[in-house]
Coordinates of C-alpha atoms and ligand atoms in Angstrom, one line a residue:
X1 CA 41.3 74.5 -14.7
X2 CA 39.8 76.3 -11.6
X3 CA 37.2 75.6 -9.7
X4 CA 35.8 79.3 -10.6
X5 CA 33.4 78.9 -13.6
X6 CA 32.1 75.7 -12.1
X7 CA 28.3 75.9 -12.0
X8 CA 25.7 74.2 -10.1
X9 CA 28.5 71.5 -8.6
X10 CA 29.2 73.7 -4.9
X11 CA 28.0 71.0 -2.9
X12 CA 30.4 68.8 -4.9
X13 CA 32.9 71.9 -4.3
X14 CA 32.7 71.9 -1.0
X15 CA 33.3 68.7 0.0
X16 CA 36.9 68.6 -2.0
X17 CA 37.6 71.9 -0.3
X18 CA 36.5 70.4 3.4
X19 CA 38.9 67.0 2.6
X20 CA 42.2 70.2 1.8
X21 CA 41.2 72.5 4.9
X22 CA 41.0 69.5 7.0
X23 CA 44.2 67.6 6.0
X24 CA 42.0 64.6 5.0
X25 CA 42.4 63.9 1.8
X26 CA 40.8 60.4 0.6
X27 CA 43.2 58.2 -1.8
X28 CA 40.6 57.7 -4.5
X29 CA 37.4 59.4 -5.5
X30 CA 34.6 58.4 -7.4
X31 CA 32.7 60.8 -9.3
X32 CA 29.7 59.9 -10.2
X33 CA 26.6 61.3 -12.1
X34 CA 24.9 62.1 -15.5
X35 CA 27.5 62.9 -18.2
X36 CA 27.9 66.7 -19.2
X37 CA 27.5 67.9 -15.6
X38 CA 31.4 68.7 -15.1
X39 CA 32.8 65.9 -13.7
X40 CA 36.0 66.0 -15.3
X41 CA 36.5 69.8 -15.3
X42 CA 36.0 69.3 -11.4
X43 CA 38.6 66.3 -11.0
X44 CA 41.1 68.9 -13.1
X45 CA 40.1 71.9 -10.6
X46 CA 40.8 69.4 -7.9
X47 CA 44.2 68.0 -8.7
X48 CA 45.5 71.6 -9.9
X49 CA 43.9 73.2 -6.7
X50 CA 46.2 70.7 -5.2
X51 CA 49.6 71.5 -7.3
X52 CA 49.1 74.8 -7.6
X53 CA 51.9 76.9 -6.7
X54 CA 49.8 79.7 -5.8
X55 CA 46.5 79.1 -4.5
X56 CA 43.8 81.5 -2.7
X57 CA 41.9 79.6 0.0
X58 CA 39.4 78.1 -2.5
X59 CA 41.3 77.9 -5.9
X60 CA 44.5 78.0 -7.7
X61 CA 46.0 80.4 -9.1
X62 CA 45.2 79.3 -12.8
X63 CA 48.3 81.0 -14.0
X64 CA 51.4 79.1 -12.4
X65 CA 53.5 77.0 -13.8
X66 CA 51.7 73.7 -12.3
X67 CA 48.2 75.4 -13.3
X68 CA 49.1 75.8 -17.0
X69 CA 50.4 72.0 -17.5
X70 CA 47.6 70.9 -16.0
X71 CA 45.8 72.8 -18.5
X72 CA 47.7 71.7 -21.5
X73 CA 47.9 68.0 -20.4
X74 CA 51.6 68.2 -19.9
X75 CA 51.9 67.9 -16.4
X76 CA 54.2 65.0 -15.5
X77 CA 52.7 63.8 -12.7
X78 CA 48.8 63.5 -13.9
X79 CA 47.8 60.6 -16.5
X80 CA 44.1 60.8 -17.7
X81 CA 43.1 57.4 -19.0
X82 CA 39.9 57.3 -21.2
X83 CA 39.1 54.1 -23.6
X84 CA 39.9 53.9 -26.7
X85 CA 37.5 52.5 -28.9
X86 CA 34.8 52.1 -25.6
X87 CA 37.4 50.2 -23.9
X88 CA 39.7 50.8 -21.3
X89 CA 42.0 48.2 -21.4
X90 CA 44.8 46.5 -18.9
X91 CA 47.9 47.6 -20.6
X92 CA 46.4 51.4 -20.4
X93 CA 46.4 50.5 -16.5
X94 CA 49.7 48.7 -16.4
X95 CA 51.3 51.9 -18.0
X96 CA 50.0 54.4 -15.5
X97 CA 50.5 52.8 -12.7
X98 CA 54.4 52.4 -12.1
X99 CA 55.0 56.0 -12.4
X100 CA 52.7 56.5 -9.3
X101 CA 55.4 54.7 -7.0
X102 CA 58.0 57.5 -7.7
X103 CA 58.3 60.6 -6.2
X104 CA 56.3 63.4 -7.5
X105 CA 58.5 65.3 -10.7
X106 CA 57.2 69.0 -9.8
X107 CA 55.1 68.3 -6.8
X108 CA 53.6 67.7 -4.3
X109 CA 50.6 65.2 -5.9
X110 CA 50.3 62.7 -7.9
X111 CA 47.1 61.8 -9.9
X112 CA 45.7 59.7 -12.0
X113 CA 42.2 60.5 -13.3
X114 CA 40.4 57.5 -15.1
X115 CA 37.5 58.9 -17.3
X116 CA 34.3 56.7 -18.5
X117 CA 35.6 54.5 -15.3
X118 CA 33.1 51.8 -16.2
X119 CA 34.6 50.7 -19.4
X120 CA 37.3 49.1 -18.3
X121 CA 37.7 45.6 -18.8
X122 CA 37.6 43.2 -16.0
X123 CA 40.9 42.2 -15.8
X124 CA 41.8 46.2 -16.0
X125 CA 40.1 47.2 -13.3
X126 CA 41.3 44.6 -11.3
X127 CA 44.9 45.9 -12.0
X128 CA 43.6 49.2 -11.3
X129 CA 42.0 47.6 -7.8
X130 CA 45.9 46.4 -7.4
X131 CA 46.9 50.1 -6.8
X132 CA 44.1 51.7 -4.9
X133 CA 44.6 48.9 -2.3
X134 CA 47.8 49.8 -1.4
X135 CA 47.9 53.5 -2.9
X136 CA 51.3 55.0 -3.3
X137 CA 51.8 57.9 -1.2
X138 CA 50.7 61.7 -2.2
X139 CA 49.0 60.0 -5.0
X140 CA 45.2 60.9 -6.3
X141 CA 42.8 58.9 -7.8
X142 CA 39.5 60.1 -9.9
X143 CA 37.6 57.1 -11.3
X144 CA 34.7 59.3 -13.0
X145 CA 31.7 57.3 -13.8
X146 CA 27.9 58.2 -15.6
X147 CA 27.4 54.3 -15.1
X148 CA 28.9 53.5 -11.5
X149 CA 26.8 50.5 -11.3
X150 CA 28.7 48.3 -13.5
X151 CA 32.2 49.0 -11.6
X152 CA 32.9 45.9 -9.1
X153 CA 32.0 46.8 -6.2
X154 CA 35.7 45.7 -4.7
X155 CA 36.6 48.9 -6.7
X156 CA 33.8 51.0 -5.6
X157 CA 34.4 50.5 -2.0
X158 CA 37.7 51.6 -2.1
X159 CA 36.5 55.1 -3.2
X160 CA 34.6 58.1 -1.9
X161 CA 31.7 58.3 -4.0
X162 CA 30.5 61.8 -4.5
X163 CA 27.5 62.0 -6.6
X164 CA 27.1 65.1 -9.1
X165 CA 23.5 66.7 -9.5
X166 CA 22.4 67.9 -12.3
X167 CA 21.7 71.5 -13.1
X168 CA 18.9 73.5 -13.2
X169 CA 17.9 74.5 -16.8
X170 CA 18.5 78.2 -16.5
X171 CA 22.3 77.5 -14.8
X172 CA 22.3 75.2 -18.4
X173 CA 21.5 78.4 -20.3
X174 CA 23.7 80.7 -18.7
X175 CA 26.9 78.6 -18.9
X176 CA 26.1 77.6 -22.6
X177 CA 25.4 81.3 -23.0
X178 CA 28.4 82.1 -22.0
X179 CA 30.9 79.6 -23.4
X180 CA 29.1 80.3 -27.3
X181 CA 28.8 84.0 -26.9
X182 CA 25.0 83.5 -27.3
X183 CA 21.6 85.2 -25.9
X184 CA 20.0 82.9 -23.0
X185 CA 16.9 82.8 -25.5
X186 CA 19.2 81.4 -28.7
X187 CA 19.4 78.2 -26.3
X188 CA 16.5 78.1 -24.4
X189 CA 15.6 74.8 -26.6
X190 CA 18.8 72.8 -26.0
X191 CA 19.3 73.9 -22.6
X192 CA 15.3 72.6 -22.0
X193 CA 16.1 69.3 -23.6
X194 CA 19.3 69.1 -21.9
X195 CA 18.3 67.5 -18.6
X196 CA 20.4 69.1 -16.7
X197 CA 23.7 68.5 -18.3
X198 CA 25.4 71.8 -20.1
X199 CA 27.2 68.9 -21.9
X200 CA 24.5 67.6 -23.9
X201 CA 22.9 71.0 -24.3
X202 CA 26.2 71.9 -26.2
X203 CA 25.8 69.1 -28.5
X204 CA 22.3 69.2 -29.2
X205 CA 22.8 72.9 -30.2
X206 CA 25.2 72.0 -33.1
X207 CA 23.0 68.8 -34.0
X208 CA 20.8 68.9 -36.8
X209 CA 18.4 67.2 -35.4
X210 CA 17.3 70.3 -32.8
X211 CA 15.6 71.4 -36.8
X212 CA 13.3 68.5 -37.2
X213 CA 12.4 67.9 -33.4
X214 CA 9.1 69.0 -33.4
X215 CA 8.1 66.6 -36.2
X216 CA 10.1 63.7 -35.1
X217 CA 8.4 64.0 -31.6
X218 CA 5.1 64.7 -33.8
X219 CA 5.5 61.7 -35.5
X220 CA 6.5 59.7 -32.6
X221 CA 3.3 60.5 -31.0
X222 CA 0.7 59.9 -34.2
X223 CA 2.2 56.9 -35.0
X224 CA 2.5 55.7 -31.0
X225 CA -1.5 55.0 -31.4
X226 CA -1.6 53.6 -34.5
X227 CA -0.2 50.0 -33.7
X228 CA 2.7 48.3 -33.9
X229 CA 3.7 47.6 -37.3
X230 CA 3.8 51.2 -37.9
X231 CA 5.6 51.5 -34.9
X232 CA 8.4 49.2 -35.5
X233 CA 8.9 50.8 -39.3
X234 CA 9.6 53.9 -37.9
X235 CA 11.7 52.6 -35.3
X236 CA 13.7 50.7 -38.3
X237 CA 13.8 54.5 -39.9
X238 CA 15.0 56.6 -36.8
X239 CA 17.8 53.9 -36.5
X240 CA 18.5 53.9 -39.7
X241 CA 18.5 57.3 -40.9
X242 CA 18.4 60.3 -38.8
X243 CA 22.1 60.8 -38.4
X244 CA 24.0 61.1 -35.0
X245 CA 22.8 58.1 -32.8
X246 CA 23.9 59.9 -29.8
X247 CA 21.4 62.9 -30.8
X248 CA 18.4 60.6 -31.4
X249 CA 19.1 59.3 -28.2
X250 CA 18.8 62.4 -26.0
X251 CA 15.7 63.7 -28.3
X252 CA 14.0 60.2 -27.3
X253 CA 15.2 60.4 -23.7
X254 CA 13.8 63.7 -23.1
X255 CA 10.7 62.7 -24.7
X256 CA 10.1 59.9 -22.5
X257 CA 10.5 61.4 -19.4
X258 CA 8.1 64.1 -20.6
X259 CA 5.6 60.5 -21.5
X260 CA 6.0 59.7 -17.9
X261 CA 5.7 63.6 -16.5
X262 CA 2.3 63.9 -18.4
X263 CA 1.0 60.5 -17.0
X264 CA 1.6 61.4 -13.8
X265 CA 0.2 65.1 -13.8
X266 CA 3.6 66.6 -13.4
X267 CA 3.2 70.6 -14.0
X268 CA 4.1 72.0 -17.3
X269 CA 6.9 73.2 -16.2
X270 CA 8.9 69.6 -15.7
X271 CA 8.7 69.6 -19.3
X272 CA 11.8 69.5 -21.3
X273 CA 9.6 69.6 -25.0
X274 CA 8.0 72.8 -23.0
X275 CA 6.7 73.5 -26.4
X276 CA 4.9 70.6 -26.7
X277 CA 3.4 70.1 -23.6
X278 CA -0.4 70.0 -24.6
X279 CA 0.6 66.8 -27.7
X280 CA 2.4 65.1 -24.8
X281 CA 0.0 65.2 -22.5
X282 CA -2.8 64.0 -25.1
X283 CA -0.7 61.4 -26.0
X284 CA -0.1 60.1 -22.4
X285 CA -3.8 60.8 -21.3
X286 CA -4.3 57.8 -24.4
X287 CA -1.7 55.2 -23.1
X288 CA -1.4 55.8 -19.7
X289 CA 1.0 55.9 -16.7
X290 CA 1.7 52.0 -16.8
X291 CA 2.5 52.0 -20.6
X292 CA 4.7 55.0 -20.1
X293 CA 6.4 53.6 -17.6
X294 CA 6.8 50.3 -19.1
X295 CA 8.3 52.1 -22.3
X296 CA 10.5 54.4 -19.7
X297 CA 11.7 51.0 -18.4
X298 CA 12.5 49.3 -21.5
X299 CA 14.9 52.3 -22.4
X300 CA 16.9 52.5 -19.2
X301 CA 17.2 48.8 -18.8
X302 CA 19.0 48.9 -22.4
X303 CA 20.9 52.1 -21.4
X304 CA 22.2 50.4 -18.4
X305 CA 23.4 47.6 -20.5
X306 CA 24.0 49.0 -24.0
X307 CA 27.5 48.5 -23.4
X308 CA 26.8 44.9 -24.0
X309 CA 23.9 45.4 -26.4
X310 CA 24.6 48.6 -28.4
X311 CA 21.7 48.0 -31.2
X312 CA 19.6 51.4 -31.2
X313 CA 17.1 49.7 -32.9
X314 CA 16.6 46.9 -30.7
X315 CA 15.9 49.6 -27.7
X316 CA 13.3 51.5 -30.0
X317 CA 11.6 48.5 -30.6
X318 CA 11.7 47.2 -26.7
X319 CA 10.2 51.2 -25.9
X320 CA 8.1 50.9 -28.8
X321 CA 6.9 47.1 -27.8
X322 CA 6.1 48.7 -24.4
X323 CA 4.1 51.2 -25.5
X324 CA 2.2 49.3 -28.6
X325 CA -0.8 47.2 -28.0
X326 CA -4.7 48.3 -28.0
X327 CA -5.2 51.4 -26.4
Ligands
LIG1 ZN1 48.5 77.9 -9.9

């Protein structure tokens, strides 16, 4: 993995580059941002920018030995823990970590990247607090994180937080564009909807929903001033029935924000249902920017804890409850 191909993260770039060139590099980072926005991929272009056996002044080589294992996942010296069934767990720490005291197998850094960082348990990330106060020598850490918050904060201070952006829309389009083989205008939609994140514009590409999103938003927005029984029934329907939860989620979160764009006179082009701006802006001209914002609310505050709380439908109802009433 190389840093070449990267897009929209060379602020992010940068700053790894400065902590090489200056001999400075920190024992644990903490990558943190939206998910999609290349997080991983960058902790990879780091640690094989680091091994690489032939690097240029800004990237490795992406053909050496240590380039390619990183690239298959075979490198001895790298473990990537991500949870298993939305956990990480204490033995996955407890397994990684001993290897991390030995000398390095090919050289010359260690690393150990922990992906989704904020589901680990307690008790792991106090094992995994263990090692990054009192690192082992040439040794790497990447907690990556789209939900820092919840990490103790005896964990976060012992990292350098760096703090992905996300991406313009038409940097979305071309790297989409360019990893499906696809015109800029075949993904206009997804990129639009994709706030920024190439990741989720990927996956609302190849979701069936990206058919039916002009009438679920349509739908969304009739029935929004029609009161809240009807409300509720269609948030009992969305949960229940239109496939991939994780799709229904972004198509409501884009949607939102667009709510709260209208209400507050934001220019068509903040819009990520561009094609939909004039319904929108009806609809938020009805409930207004404190409704909007209330609804807004009630979805991140159960984003924030839906670890805890996973019920889609109890979220559509809060945003729904938010928004219902007599307007
Ligand atoms: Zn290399």
């Amino acid at each position: 993995m190389r840093f070449f191909g990267i897009a929209g993260q060379d602020r992010i770039k940068n700053i790894l580059l400065r902590t090489v060139s200056a001999q400075r590099i920190p024992h644990a980072f903490l990558f943190a941002g939206p998910e999609g926005v290349g997080k991983r991929t960058t902790a990879l272009a780091f640690f094989s920018f680091l091994v690489c056996e032939d690097p240029t002044e800004n990237d490795s080589c992406g053909l050496c030995r240590a380039c390619n294992m990183v690239d298959a996942g075979t490198f001895p010296d790298l473990a990537i823990l991500q949870p298993e069934k939305g956990v990480i767990k204490i033995d996955a720490i407890r397994q990684a970590t001993p290897r991390l005291q030995f000398e390095p197998l090919i050289g010359p850094w260690k690393g150990l990247i922990i992906d989704n960082a904020d589901l680990m348990t307690l008790e792991a990330a106090n094992a995994a607090l263990k090692t990054l106060e009192e690192p082992p020598s040439k040794t790497l850490f990447i907690l990556i994180s789209s939900n820092p918050d919840v990490l103790p904060r005896t964990v976060i201070s012992r990292c350098i937080s760096l703090n992905f952006n996300r991406l313009s829309t038409e940097d979305v389009a071309a790297i989409v564009a360019e990893e499906r083989g696809l015109s800029p205008a075949e993904i206009v939609d997804a990129a639009a909807l994709s706030m920024g994140s190439p990741g989720r514009a990927i996956r609302l590409l190849d979701s069936p929903l990206m058919g039916e999103r002009r009438a679920f938003i349509q739908t969304f927005l009739e029935l929004g001033t029609k009161g809240l029984d009807q409300l509720l029934a269609f948030s009992k329907d969305v949960a229940s029935s239109k496939g991939d939860e994780a799709d229904v989620l972004l198509l409501l979160e884009s949607l939102l924000q667009d709510i709260v764009h209208a209400a507050s006179g934001s220019p068509d082009s903040d819009f990520c249902n561009y094609d939909m701006v004039e319904e929108i802006r009806g609809f938020a001209n009805k409930i207004g920017i404190d409704k909007a914002l209330a609804a807004v609310n009630a979805w991140t505050d159960w984003d924030y804890k839906r670890r805890y709380h996973p019920d889609l439908r109890a979220a559509l109802d809060k945003v729904f409850l938010a928004l219902g009433g007599d307007f």
